[in-house]
Short mmCIF file of C-alpha atoms in Angstrom, two decimals:
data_model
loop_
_atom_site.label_atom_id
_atom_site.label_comp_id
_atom_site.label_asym_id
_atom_site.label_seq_id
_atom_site.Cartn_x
_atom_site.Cartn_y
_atom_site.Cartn_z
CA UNK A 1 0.00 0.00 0.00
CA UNK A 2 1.31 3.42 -0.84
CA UNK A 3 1.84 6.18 1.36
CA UNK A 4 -0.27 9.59 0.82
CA UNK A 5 2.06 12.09 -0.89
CA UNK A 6 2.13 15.76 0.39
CA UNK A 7 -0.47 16.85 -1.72
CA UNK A 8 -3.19 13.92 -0.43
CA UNK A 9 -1.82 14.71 3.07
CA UNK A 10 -2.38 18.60 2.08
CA UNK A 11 -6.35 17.99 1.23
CA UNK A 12 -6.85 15.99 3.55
CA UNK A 13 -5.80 18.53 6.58
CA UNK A 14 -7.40 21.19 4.65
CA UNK A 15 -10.55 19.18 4.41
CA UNK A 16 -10.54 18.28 8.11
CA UNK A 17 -9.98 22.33 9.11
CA UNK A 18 -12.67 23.48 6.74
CA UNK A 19 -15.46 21.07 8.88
CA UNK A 20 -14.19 22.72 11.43
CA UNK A 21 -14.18 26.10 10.48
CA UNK A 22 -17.83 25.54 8.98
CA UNK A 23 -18.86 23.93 12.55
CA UNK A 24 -17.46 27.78 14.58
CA UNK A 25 -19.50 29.22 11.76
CA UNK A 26 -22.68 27.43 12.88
CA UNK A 27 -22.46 27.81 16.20
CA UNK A 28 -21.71 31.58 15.39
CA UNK A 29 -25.09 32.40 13.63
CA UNK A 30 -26.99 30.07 16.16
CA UNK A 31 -25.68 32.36 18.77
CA UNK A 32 -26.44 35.40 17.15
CA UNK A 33 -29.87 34.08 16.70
CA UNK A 34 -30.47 33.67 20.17
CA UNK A 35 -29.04 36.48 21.00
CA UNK A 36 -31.36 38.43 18.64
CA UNK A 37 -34.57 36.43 19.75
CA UNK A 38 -34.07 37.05 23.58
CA UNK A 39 -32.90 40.28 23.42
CA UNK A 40 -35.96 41.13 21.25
CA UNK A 41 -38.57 39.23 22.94
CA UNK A 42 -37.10 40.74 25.90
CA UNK A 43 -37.47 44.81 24.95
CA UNK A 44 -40.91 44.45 23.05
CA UNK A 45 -42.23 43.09 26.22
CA UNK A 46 -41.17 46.09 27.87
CA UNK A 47 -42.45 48.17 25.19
CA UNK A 48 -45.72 46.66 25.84
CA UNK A 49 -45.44 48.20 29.37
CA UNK A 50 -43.70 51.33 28.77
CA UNK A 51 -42.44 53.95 26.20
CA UNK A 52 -39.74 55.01 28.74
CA UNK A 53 -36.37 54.86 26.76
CA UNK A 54 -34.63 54.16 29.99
CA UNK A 55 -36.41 51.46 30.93
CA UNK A 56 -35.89 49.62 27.73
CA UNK A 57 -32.69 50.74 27.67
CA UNK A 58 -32.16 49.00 31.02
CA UNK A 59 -34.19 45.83 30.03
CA UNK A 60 -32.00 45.93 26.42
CA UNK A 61 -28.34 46.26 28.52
CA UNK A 62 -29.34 43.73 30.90
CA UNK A 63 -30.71 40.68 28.79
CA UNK A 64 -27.77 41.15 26.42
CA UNK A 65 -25.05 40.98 29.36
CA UNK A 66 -27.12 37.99 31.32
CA UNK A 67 -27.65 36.14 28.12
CA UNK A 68 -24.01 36.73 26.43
CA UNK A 69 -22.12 35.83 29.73
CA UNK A 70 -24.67 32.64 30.42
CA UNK A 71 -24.14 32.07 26.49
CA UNK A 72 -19.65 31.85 27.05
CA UNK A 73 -20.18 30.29 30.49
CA UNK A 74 -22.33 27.61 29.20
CA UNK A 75 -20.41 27.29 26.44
CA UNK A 76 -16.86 26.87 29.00
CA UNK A 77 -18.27 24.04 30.83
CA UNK A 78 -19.82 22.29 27.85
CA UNK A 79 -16.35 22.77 26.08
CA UNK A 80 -14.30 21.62 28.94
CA UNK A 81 -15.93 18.48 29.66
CA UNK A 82 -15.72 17.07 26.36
CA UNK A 83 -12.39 18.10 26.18
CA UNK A 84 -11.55 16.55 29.34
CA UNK A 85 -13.31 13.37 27.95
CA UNK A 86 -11.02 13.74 25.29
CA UNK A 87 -7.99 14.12 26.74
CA UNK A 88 -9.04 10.97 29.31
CA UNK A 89 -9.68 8.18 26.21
CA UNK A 90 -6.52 9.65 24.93
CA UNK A 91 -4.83 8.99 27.62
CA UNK A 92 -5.97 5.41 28.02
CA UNK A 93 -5.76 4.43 24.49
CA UNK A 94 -1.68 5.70 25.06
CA UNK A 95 -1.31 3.28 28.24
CA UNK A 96 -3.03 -0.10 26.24
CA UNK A 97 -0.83 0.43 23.36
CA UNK A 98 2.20 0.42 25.53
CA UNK A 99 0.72 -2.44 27.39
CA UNK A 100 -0.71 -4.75 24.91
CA UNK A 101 0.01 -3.41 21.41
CA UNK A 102 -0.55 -6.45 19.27
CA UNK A 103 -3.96 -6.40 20.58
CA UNK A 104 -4.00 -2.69 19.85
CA UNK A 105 -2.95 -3.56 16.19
CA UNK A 106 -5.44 -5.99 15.53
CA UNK A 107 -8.28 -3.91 16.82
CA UNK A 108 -6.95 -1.28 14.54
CA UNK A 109 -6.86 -3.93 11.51
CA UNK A 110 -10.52 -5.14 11.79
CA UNK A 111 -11.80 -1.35 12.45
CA UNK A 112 -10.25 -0.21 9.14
CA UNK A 113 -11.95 -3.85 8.03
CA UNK A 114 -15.07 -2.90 8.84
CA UNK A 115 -14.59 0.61 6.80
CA UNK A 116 -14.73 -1.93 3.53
CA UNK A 117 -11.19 -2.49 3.40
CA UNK A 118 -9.79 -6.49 2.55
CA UNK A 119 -8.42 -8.29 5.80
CA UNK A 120 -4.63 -8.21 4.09
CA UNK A 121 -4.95 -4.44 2.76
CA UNK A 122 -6.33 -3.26 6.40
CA UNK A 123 -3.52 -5.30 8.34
CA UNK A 124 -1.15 -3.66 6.16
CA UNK A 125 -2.69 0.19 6.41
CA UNK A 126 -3.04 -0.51 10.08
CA UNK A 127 1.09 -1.33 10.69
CA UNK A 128 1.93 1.55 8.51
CA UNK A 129 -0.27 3.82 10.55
CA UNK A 130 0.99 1.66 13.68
CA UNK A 131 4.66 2.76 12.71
CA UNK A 132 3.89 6.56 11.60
CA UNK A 133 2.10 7.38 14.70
CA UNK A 134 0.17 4.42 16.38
CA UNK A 135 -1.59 7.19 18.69
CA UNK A 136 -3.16 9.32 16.29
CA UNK A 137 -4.32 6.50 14.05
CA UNK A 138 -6.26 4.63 17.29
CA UNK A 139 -7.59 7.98 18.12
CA UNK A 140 -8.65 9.07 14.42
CA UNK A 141 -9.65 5.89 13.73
CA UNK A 142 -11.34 4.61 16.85
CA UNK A 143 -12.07 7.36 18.80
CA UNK A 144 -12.80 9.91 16.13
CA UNK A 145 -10.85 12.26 18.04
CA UNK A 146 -7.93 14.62 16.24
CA UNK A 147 -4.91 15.32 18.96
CA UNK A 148 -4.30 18.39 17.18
CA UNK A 149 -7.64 19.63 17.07
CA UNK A 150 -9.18 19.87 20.75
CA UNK A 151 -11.34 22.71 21.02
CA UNK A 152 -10.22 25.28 23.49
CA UNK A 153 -12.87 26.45 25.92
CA UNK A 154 -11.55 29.76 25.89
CA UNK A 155 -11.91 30.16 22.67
CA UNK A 156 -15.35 28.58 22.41
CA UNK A 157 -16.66 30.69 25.52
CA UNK A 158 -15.43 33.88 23.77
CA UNK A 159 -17.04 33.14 20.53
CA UNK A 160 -20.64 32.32 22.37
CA UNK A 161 -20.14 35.67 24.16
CA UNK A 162 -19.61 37.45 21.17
CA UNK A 163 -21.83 36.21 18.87
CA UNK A 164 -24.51 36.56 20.90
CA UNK A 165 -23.95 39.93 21.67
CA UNK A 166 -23.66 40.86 18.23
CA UNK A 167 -27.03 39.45 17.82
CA UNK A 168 -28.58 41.02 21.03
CA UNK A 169 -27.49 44.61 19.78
CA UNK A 170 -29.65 44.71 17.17
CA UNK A 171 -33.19 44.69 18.80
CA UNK A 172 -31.41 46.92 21.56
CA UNK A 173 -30.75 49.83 19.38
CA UNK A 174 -34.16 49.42 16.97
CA UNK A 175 -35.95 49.52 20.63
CA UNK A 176 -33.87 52.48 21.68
CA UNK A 177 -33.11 55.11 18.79
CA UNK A 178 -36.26 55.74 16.40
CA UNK A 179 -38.97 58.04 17.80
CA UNK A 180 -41.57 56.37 20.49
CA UNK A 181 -44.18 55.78 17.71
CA UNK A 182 -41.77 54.09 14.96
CA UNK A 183 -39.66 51.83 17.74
CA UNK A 184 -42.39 48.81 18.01
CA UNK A 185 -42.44 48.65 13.73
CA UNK A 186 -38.51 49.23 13.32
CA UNK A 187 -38.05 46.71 15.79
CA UNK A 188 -40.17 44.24 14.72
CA UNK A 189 -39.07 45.22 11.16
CA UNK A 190 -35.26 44.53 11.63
CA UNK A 191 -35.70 41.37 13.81
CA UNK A 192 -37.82 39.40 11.48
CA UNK A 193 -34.92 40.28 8.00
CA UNK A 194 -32.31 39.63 10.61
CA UNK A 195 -33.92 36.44 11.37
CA UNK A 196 -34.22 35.61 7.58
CA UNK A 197 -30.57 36.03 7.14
CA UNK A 198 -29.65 33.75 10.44
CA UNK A 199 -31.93 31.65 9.34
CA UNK A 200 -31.18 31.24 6.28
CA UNK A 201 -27.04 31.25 6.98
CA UNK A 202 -27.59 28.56 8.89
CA UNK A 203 -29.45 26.34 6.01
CA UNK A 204 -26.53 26.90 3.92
CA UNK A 205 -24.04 26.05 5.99
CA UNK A 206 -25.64 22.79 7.11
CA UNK A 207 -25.98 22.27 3.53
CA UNK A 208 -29.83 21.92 4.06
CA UNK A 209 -32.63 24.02 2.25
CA UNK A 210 -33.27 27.34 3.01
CA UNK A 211 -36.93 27.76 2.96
CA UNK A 212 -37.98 25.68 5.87
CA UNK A 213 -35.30 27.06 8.22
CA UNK A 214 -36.16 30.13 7.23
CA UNK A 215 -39.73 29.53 7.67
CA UNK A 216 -39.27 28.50 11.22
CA UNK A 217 -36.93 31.05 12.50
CA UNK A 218 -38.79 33.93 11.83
CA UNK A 219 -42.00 32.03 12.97
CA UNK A 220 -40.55 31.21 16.32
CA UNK A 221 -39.02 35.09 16.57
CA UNK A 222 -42.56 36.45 15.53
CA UNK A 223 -44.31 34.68 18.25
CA UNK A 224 -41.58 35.11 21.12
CA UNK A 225 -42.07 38.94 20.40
CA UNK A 226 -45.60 38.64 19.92
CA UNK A 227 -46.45 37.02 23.23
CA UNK A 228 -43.93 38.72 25.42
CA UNK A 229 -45.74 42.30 23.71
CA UNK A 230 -49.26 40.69 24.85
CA UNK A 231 -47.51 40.09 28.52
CA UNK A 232 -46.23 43.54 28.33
CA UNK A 233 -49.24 45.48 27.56
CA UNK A 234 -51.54 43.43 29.67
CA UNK A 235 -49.08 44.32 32.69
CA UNK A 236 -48.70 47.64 32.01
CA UNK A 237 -52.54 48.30 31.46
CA UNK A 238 -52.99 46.73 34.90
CA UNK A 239 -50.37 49.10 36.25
CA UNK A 240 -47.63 46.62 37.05
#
């Protein structure tokens, strides 16, 4: 069996960082979403009650900070126990291939068997990958882990906190800078095209249809606004 040249070895890395890249992309928009559907639901309610731009100020500032840092600290601790799983099977898989490697080499033989490959082509692939990096190919292969590519939680906490607020700062300033009688119909406006794009951002980059997602989205943003308005208004009319 021959061995990958540079090039193979070149796609195949680039292939592996693009999933990833696509996956921070996801979970980007998603977080923007939320923060946009919170933060709006959130500040139309209070509309409903008030037209004080201080108080929906106030509401605005403090859903986006509550939900951005639960958004990166929820994020941290999701982060760090899977990479802590992670790191623990690695860590195992290293002590039973110092301890009992020809069993280690046959379970890495009829695993690459079971991916379609003969019983003589996979026991060969399986002591090349043995003698590259016996490690790597056990985690790759059986684990479907990449050593080199543990997510940080830092840098997945970071990225919650930030998409979100992106996403939270619009409904915040449509609520707080048009005139009292256009802030309910700019809001609304902007939230429902913003969710369109979200929406429709993350179709694409799940490589599913747009129209559905779409659909949804703005459906679920229309009636989270919609009912938290109805709360609003009812509590302000009783003088809550």
């Amino acid at each position: 069996m021959t061995e990958p040249t540079d090039d193979e070895a070149h796609d195949e890395a680039h292939g592996g960082a693009l999933g990833s890249r696509l996956n921070w992309l996801r979970a980007a928009v998603l977080g923007a979403n939320d923060g946009i559907v919170s933060t709006a639901g959130l500040v139309v309610g209070v509309a409903g009650a008030t037209d004080d731009r201080a108080a929906l100020l106030t509401a605005g500032l403090a859903g986006l900070l509550a939900g951005s840092m639960s958004m990166a600290a929820g994020e941290y601790v999701s982060v760090s126990t899977q990479r802590d799983s992670e790191k623990a099977a690695l860590a195992l898989e290293k002590r039973e291939l110092h301890e009992r490697p020809e069993a280690e080499l046959a379970e890495l033989t009829q695993l690459l068997e079971e991916r379609g490959l003969s019983r003589r082509v996979a026991r060969e692939a399986a002591e090349q990958l043995t003698a590259r990096d016996a490690l790597r190919a056990h985690a790759r292969v059986e684990l479907g882990i990449d050593p080199d590519e543990l997510t940080d939680p830092w840098h997945a906490a970071w990225a919650s906190f930030l998409a979100f607020t992106a996403g939270a700062l619009l409904p915040l300033l449509a609520i707080v800078l048009p005139p009292p009688d256009w802030r309910l119909p700019v809001t609304v406006v902007c939230v429902l095209a913003s969710l369109v794009l979200t929406g429709w951002s993350s179709a694409r980059l799940g490589a599913a249809r747009p129209g559905r997602a779409v659909v949804r989205n703005v459906a679920g943003g229309a009636l989270a606004m919609g009912v938290t308005y109805a709360v609003g208004t009812l509590l302000g009319a009783a003088g809550v």
